[in-house]
Amino acid sequence: GNSVTQMEGPVTLSEEAFLTINCTYTATGYPSLFWYVQYPGEGLQLLLKATKADDKGSNKGFEATYRKETTSFHLEKGSVQVSDSAVYFCALMNSGYALNFGKGTSLLVTP
Amino acid sequence: GAVVSQHPSRVICKSGTSVKIECRSLDFQATTMFWYRQFPKKSLMLMATSNEGSKATYEQGVEKDKFLINHASLTLSTLTVTSAHPEDSSFYICSARGGRGTTDTQYFGPGTRLTVL
């Protein structure tokens, strides 16, 4: 079945550091891929998405490219801020539109 | 943007009682709603898929008689945890899929923290 694997963290970075959170997937076909973010005490929010191979999703300085050849959708940001501290979830959409999530990666950005 | 609410945000109940959690799409009609369960430091696990006017589809291992789902309208789905036990304590999250072309976008509620004593 479909599955998502992402680095578990926690990841601790200094402000303005470069961020990469790895995400790989196993799926039949080419599902849409997503990154969701969960800030402390809040619900999940869609950060970005990509619906087909080579698509690049981007939002708030974050980027991820749908790589079919490596079955990956790594999240990157060139310069993180303290306000980016949150838990990040990689997910893929199954045929019934439900989401299959990775385990989440906790990010802490220190001043 | 699309907003999904959940009520209550947190609930504490005694073992053996039933608890109802509501999920509402506030500014759009949700053809499909999903219920997830999130354990501490673990990912969200899909419990069931709920389509308006039809029976919910439960994931393997989820007891449909224990977790009753009703999707009575295009803006409301409810999850009732019947005869709750301490092992049912968890964070329950719903999401709603809008039908206006953005079929691959889900909007999540803020979650409900259930504690069963």
mmCIF file of C-alpha atoms in Angstrom:
data_model
loop_
_atom_site.group_PDB
_atom_site.id
_atom_site.type_symbol
_atom_site.label_atom_id
_atom_site.label_comp_id
_atom_site.label_asym_id
_atom_site.label_seq_id
_atom_site.Cartn_x
_atom_site.Cartn_y
_atom_site.Cartn_z
ATOM 1 C CA GLY A 1 0.000 0.000 0.000
ATOM 2 C CA ASN A 2 0.898 3.651 -0.103
ATOM 3 C CA SER A 3 3.207 5.026 2.532
ATOM 4 C CA VAL A 4 5.236 8.082 3.417
ATOM 5 C CA THR A 5 8.558 8.152 5.229
ATOM 6 C CA GLN A 6 10.055 11.335 6.587
ATOM 7 C CA MET A 7 12.926 12.123 8.900
ATOM 8 C CA GLU A 8 11.599 12.199 12.421
ATOM 9 C CA GLY A 9 13.700 14.829 14.056
ATOM 10 C CA PRO A 10 13.532 16.813 16.191
ATOM 11 C CA VAL A 11 15.460 19.236 14.078
ATOM 12 C CA THR A 12 17.026 22.213 15.828
ATOM 13 C CA LEU A 13 18.392 25.070 13.747
ATOM 14 C CA SER A 14 19.603 28.566 14.343
ATOM 15 C CA GLU A 15 17.704 31.412 12.773
ATOM 16 C CA GLU A 16 18.634 32.002 9.111
ATOM 17 C CA ALA A 17 19.960 28.460 8.683
ATOM 18 C CA PHE A 18 19.056 26.310 5.689
ATOM 19 C CA LEU A 19 16.371 23.712 6.235
ATOM 20 C CA THR A 20 15.852 20.373 4.558
ATOM 21 C CA ILE A 21 13.312 17.828 5.718
ATOM 22 C CA ASN A 22 13.450 14.626 3.726
ATOM 23 C CA CYS A 23 10.339 12.839 2.568
ATOM 24 C CA THR A 24 10.066 9.759 0.389
ATOM 25 C CA TYR A 25 6.988 7.882 -0.635
ATOM 26 C CA THR A 26 5.821 4.531 -1.905
ATOM 27 C CA ALA A 27 2.732 4.531 -4.072
ATOM 28 C CA THR A 28 1.075 3.034 -7.070
ATOM 29 C CA GLY A 29 0.671 5.647 -9.739
ATOM 30 C CA TYR A 30 1.495 9.288 -9.181
ATOM 31 C CA PRO A 31 -0.430 10.683 -6.247
ATOM 32 C CA SER A 32 -0.585 14.331 -5.283
ATOM 33 C CA LEU A 33 1.956 15.199 -2.600
ATOM 34 C CA PHE A 34 1.620 17.670 0.244
ATOM 35 C CA TRP A 35 3.403 19.321 3.113
ATOM 36 C CA TYR A 36 1.271 20.297 6.077
ATOM 37 C CA VAL A 37 2.420 22.325 9.073
ATOM 38 C CA GLN A 38 1.098 22.214 12.621
ATOM 39 C CA TYR A 39 2.029 25.170 14.790
ATOM 40 C CA PRO A 40 1.908 24.716 18.567
ATOM 41 C CA GLY A 41 -1.674 24.542 19.755
ATOM 42 C CA GLU A 42 -3.125 24.819 16.275
ATOM 43 C CA GLY A 43 -4.580 22.553 13.618
ATOM 44 C CA LEU A 44 -2.938 21.322 10.460
ATOM 45 C CA GLN A 45 -2.464 23.856 7.693
ATOM 46 C CA LEU A 46 -1.603 23.156 4.103
ATOM 47 C CA LEU A 47 1.856 24.536 3.404
ATOM 48 C CA LEU A 48 2.336 23.502 -0.209
ATOM 49 C CA LYS A 49 1.471 20.810 -2.690
ATOM 50 C CA ALA A 50 2.453 19.299 -6.026
ATOM 51 C CA THR A 51 0.155 17.285 -8.214
ATOM 52 C CA LYS A 52 2.479 15.782 -10.802
ATOM 53 C CA ALA A 53 6.088 14.866 -11.431
ATOM 54 C CA ASP A 54 8.554 17.775 -11.585
ATOM 55 C CA ASP A 55 6.000 20.172 -10.114
ATOM 56 C CA LYS A 56 7.418 22.524 -7.511
ATOM 57 C CA GLY A 57 5.196 23.624 -4.679
ATOM 58 C CA SER A 58 6.141 26.794 -2.831
ATOM 59 C CA ASN A 59 4.763 28.972 -0.076
ATOM 60 C CA LYS A 60 6.170 31.287 2.599
ATOM 61 C CA GLY A 61 9.717 30.651 1.393
ATOM 62 C CA PHE A 62 9.329 26.878 1.572
ATOM 63 C CA GLU A 63 9.745 24.733 -1.532
ATOM 64 C CA ALA A 64 9.401 21.085 -2.463
ATOM 65 C CA THR A 65 9.774 19.403 -5.838
ATOM 66 C CA TYR A 66 7.933 16.232 -6.843
ATOM 67 C CA ARG A 67 10.717 13.848 -7.906
ATOM 68 C CA LYS A 68 9.335 10.775 -9.594
ATOM 69 C CA GLU A 69 12.738 9.192 -10.201
ATOM 70 C CA THR A 70 13.668 9.258 -6.517
ATOM 71 C CA THR A 71 10.068 9.111 -5.176
ATOM 72 C CA SER A 72 10.842 12.099 -3.017
ATOM 73 C CA PHE A 73 9.289 15.400 -1.988
ATOM 74 C CA HIS A 74 11.876 17.038 0.247
ATOM 75 C CA LEU A 75 10.961 20.293 1.962
ATOM 76 C CA GLU A 76 13.482 23.139 1.851
ATOM 77 C CA LYS A 77 13.777 26.690 3.049
ATOM 78 C CA GLY A 78 16.776 28.878 2.535
ATOM 79 C CA SER A 79 16.579 30.880 5.764
ATOM 80 C CA VAL A 80 14.394 29.749 8.633
ATOM 81 C CA GLN A 81 12.838 32.021 11.221
ATOM 82 C CA VAL A 82 11.869 31.416 14.822
ATOM 83 C CA SER A 83 8.242 31.568 13.695
ATOM 84 C CA ASP A 84 8.810 28.487 11.522
ATOM 85 C CA SER A 85 9.064 26.324 14.634
ATOM 86 C CA ALA A 86 6.359 23.714 14.193
ATOM 87 C CA VAL A 87 5.752 20.116 13.223
ATOM 88 C CA TYR A 88 5.863 19.408 9.496
ATOM 89 C CA PHE A 89 4.011 16.512 7.902
ATOM 90 C CA CYS A 90 4.594 15.085 4.462
ATOM 91 C CA ALA A 91 1.547 13.400 2.944
ATOM 92 C CA LEU A 92 0.238 11.797 -0.193
ATOM 93 C CA MET A 93 -3.328 11.546 -1.376
ATOM 94 C CA ASN A 94 -4.818 8.118 -1.836
ATOM 95 C CA SER A 95 -7.317 7.267 -4.522
ATOM 96 C CA GLY A 96 -10.205 7.947 -2.162
ATOM 97 C CA TYR A 97 -8.860 11.449 -1.426
ATOM 98 C CA ALA A 98 -7.800 10.546 2.106
ATOM 99 C CA LEU A 99 -4.295 11.569 3.110
ATOM 100 C CA ASN A 100 -1.542 9.205 4.099
ATOM 101 C CA PHE A 101 0.823 11.056 6.442
ATOM 102 C CA GLY A 102 4.411 10.645 7.461
ATOM 103 C CA LYS A 103 5.165 10.669 11.182
ATOM 104 C CA GLY A 104 5.953 14.344 11.288
ATOM 105 C CA THR A 105 9.167 16.249 11.855
ATOM 106 C CA SER A 106 9.443 18.664 14.727
ATOM 107 C CA LEU A 107 11.427 21.794 13.906
ATOM 108 C CA LEU A 108 12.767 24.176 16.531
ATOM 109 C CA VAL A 109 14.414 27.376 15.367
ATOM 110 C CA THR A 110 16.421 29.247 17.972
ATOM 111 C CA PRO A 111 17.301 32.953 17.860
ATOM 112 C CA GLY B 1 -10.029 30.634 2.898
ATOM 113 C CA ALA B 2 -11.965 27.530 3.794
ATOM 114 C CA VAL B 3 -12.579 27.072 7.497
ATOM 115 C CA VAL B 4 -13.355 23.906 9.366
ATOM 116 C CA SER B 5 -14.375 23.974 12.997
ATOM 117 C CA GLN B 6 -14.519 21.254 15.602
ATOM 118 C CA HIS B 7 -16.444 21.183 18.829
ATOM 119 C CA PRO B 8 -15.547 20.675 21.564
ATOM 120 C CA SER B 9 -11.854 21.495 21.499
ATOM 121 C CA ARG B 10 -11.251 19.306 24.501
ATOM 122 C CA VAL B 11 -13.389 16.964 26.544
ATOM 123 C CA ILE B 12 -12.860 14.858 29.634
ATOM 124 C CA CYS B 13 -15.261 12.029 30.304
ATOM 125 C CA LYS B 14 -15.645 9.008 32.530
ATOM 126 C CA SER B 15 -15.007 5.519 31.283
ATOM 127 C CA GLY B 16 -18.153 3.973 29.811
ATOM 128 C CA THR B 17 -19.753 7.197 28.656
ATOM 129 C CA SER B 18 -20.203 8.378 25.065
ATOM 130 C CA VAL B 19 -18.766 11.524 23.575
ATOM 131 C CA LYS B 20 -19.854 13.322 20.402
ATOM 132 C CA ILE B 21 -17.452 15.468 18.387
ATOM 133 C CA GLU B 22 -18.749 17.797 15.689
ATOM 134 C CA CYS B 23 -16.934 18.841 12.556
ATOM 135 C CA ARG B 24 -18.313 21.700 10.484
ATOM 136 C CA SER B 25 -17.231 23.299 7.244
ATOM 137 C CA LEU B 26 -18.113 26.940 7.807
ATOM 138 C CA ASP B 27 -17.897 28.521 4.380
ATOM 139 C CA PHE B 28 -18.048 25.692 1.882
ATOM 140 C CA GLN B 29 -19.898 22.483 1.218
ATOM 141 C CA ALA B 30 -17.861 19.408 1.972
ATOM 142 C CA THR B 31 -18.697 16.422 -0.156
ATOM 143 C CA THR B 32 -16.328 14.294 1.873
ATOM 144 C CA MET B 33 -15.093 14.537 5.425
ATOM 145 C CA PHE B 34 -12.343 12.490 7.008
ATOM 146 C CA TRP B 35 -11.684 11.582 10.606
ATOM 147 C CA TYR B 36 -8.131 11.082 11.816
ATOM 148 C CA ARG B 37 -6.619 10.138 15.119
ATOM 149 C CA GLN B 38 -3.285 11.500 16.251
ATOM 150 C CA PHE B 39 -1.258 9.824 18.961
ATOM 151 C CA PRO B 40 1.487 11.693 20.833
ATOM 152 C CA LYS B 41 4.566 12.117 18.665
ATOM 153 C CA LYS B 42 2.999 10.021 15.956
ATOM 154 C CA SER B 43 1.368 10.727 12.698
ATOM 155 C CA LEU B 44 -2.277 11.093 11.896
ATOM 156 C CA MET B 45 -4.015 7.813 11.251
ATOM 157 C CA LEU B 46 -7.085 7.795 9.060
ATOM 158 C CA MET B 47 -10.063 6.325 10.880
ATOM 159 C CA ALA B 48 -12.850 6.720 8.373
ATOM 160 C CA THR B 49 -14.103 8.513 5.313
ATOM 161 C CA SER B 50 -17.511 10.096 5.499
ATOM 162 C CA ASN B 51 -19.636 11.044 2.499
ATOM 163 C CA GLU B 52 -22.806 13.060 2.922
ATOM 164 C CA GLY B 53 -25.904 10.905 2.989
ATOM 165 C CA SER B 54 -24.121 7.577 2.966
ATOM 166 C CA LYS B 55 -22.464 5.241 5.425
ATOM 167 C CA ALA B 56 -18.919 5.962 6.441
ATOM 168 C CA THR B 57 -16.082 3.812 5.195
ATOM 169 C CA TYR B 58 -13.865 2.659 8.041
ATOM 170 C CA GLU B 59 -10.202 1.786 7.863
ATOM 171 C CA GLN B 60 -9.055 -1.658 8.809
ATOM 172 C CA GLY B 61 -8.853 -2.082 12.549
ATOM 173 C CA VAL B 62 -11.280 0.741 13.385
ATOM 174 C CA GLU B 63 -14.410 -0.488 15.148
ATOM 175 C CA LYS B 64 -17.399 1.016 13.397
ATOM 176 C CA ASP B 65 -19.699 0.226 16.318
ATOM 177 C CA LYS B 66 -17.432 2.098 18.683
ATOM 178 C CA PHE B 67 -16.715 5.102 16.505
ATOM 179 C CA LEU B 68 -20.047 6.131 15.033
ATOM 180 C CA ILE B 69 -19.881 8.615 12.202
ATOM 181 C CA ASN B 70 -22.828 10.551 10.857
ATOM 182 C CA HIS B 71 -22.527 12.905 7.889
ATOM 183 C CA ALA B 72 -26.005 14.372 7.912
ATOM 184 C CA SER B 73 -25.387 17.414 5.751
ATOM 185 C CA LEU B 74 -22.790 18.911 3.444
ATOM 186 C CA THR B 75 -21.438 21.009 6.295
ATOM 187 C CA LEU B 76 -21.600 18.700 9.310
ATOM 188 C CA SER B 77 -20.115 15.375 10.291
ATOM 189 C CA THR B 78 -20.134 13.930 13.787
ATOM 190 C CA LEU B 79 -17.963 11.322 15.452
ATOM 191 C CA THR B 80 -19.379 9.614 18.509
ATOM 192 C CA VAL B 81 -17.045 7.577 20.668
ATOM 193 C CA THR B 82 -19.327 5.084 22.384
ATOM 194 C CA SER B 83 -18.560 3.481 25.721
ATOM 195 C CA ALA B 84 -15.259 5.291 25.884
ATOM 196 C CA HIS B 85 -12.268 3.740 27.605
ATOM 197 C CA PRO B 86 -8.929 5.246 28.631
ATOM 198 C CA GLU B 87 -7.255 3.775 25.541
ATOM 199 C CA ASP B 88 -9.571 5.945 23.431
ATOM 200 C CA SER B 89 -7.883 9.035 24.833
ATOM 201 C CA SER B 90 -6.357 10.798 21.876
ATOM 202 C CA PHE B 91 -6.441 13.818 19.616
ATOM 203 C CA TYR B 92 -9.168 13.513 16.990
ATOM 204 C CA ILE B 93 -8.962 15.632 13.876
ATOM 205 C CA CYS B 94 -11.425 16.020 11.047
ATOM 206 C CA SER B 95 -10.845 17.364 7.586
ATOM 207 C CA ALA B 96 -13.176 18.376 4.801
ATOM 208 C CA ARG B 97 -12.735 18.206 1.086
ATOM 209 C CA GLY B 98 -14.261 21.025 -0.897
ATOM 210 C CA GLY B 99 -15.988 20.289 -4.156
ATOM 211 C CA ARG B 100 -15.302 23.369 -6.225
ATOM 212 C CA GLY B 101 -12.631 21.986 -8.466
ATOM 213 C CA THR B 102 -10.002 21.769 -5.769
ATOM 214 C CA THR B 103 -10.600 18.103 -5.232
ATOM 215 C CA ASP B 104 -7.129 17.463 -3.865
ATOM 216 C CA THR B 105 -7.263 20.041 -1.090
ATOM 217 C CA GLN B 106 -8.392 19.188 2.396
ATOM 218 C CA TYR B 107 -9.028 21.663 5.163
ATOM 219 C CA PHE B 108 -8.423 20.537 8.690
ATOM 220 C CA GLY B 109 -10.234 21.307 11.877
ATOM 221 C CA PRO B 110 -8.255 22.330 14.967
ATOM 222 C CA GLY B 111 -8.769 18.955 16.609
ATOM 223 C CA THR B 112 -10.463 17.661 19.741
ATOM 224 C CA ARG B 113 -8.488 16.392 22.712
ATOM 225 C CA LEU B 114 -10.365 13.519 24.341
ATOM 226 C CA THR B 115 -9.344 12.305 27.771
ATOM 227 C CA VAL B 116 -11.143 9.303 29.214
ATOM 228 C CA LEU B 117 -10.703 8.795 32.944
#
